[in-house]
């Protein structure tokens, strides 16, 4: 009996206690911004940024225009330096060429200053050579009481010729005889007076010299007059 009474009492208490709702409460914002206001805010912000960008561009243009005169002046100076350097190098090259040309001209004038004198002198040397060649080789190889004066004269002329040619050689004048070594005919140094067949010799070989040639410092002063072999 007591137990039933306690059970009923507890059930009454349970029914009399208010139930709390388990549903999630809904919160509303204190205020909500309308869409039009938000659009105006973004538009104003974009315009502000655009104005700021324009100001930066204007400032850059002003700085650039302020730097342009100095930059142009620097470019002009650099161009002027390049032109002056080019002129300097050209002047140096021309001066060196002038030095070399003047040096060559002076050396040429020095080497061939006696050219006219040498041309006049070779005729006398030819006459001296002819005088020496008149005396027969047999007479020179068999001296006797009758020809001792002739041999002495020949020896004196030979000595004079040797001294003369040695002196002329010091000044660049040399005599050459192409038939001594049987040289090939060279039109730059030889003048062919006749051509004839000669046994035992090749064609275009110089076998006889009628008049010896002369060179002045390596340049042909007078070509040698020669006879040339032509077997065919």
PDB file of N, CA and C in Angstrom, residues 1 21 49 58 114 156:
ATOM      1  N   UNK A   1       0.825  -1.199   0.000  1.00  0.00           N
ATOM      2  CA  UNK A   1       0.000   0.000   0.000  1.00  0.00           C
ATOM      3  C   UNK A   1       0.855   1.243   0.000  1.00  0.00           C
ATOM      4  N   UNK A  21      12.283  22.464 -24.485  1.00  0.00           N
ATOM      5  CA  UNK A  21      12.342  22.125 -25.915  1.00  0.00           C
ATOM      6  C   UNK A  21      13.791  21.905 -26.340  1.00  0.00           C
ATOM      7  N   UNK A  49      39.975  53.420 -55.599  1.00  0.00           N
ATOM      8  CA  UNK A  49      41.193  52.751 -56.066  1.00  0.00           C
ATOM      9  C   UNK A  49      41.581  53.237 -57.453  1.00  0.00           C
ATOM     10  N   UNK A  58      49.936  59.474 -63.133  1.00  0.00           N
ATOM     11  CA  UNK A  58      50.311  60.869 -63.409  1.00  0.00           C
ATOM     12  C   UNK A  58      51.657  61.194 -62.779  1.00  0.00           C
ATOM     13  N   UNK A 114     120.908  56.733-107.266  1.00  0.00           N
ATOM     14  CA  UNK A 114     122.013  56.699-108.241  1.00  0.00           C
ATOM     15  C   UNK A 114     121.605  55.966-109.519  1.00  0.00           C
ATOM     16  N   UNK A 156     146.269  44.668-114.774  1.00  0.00           N
ATOM     17  CA  UNK A 156     145.903  45.951-114.162  1.00  0.00           C
ATOM     18  C   UNK A 156     144.438  46.297-114.411  1.00  0.00           C
TER      19      UNK A 156
END
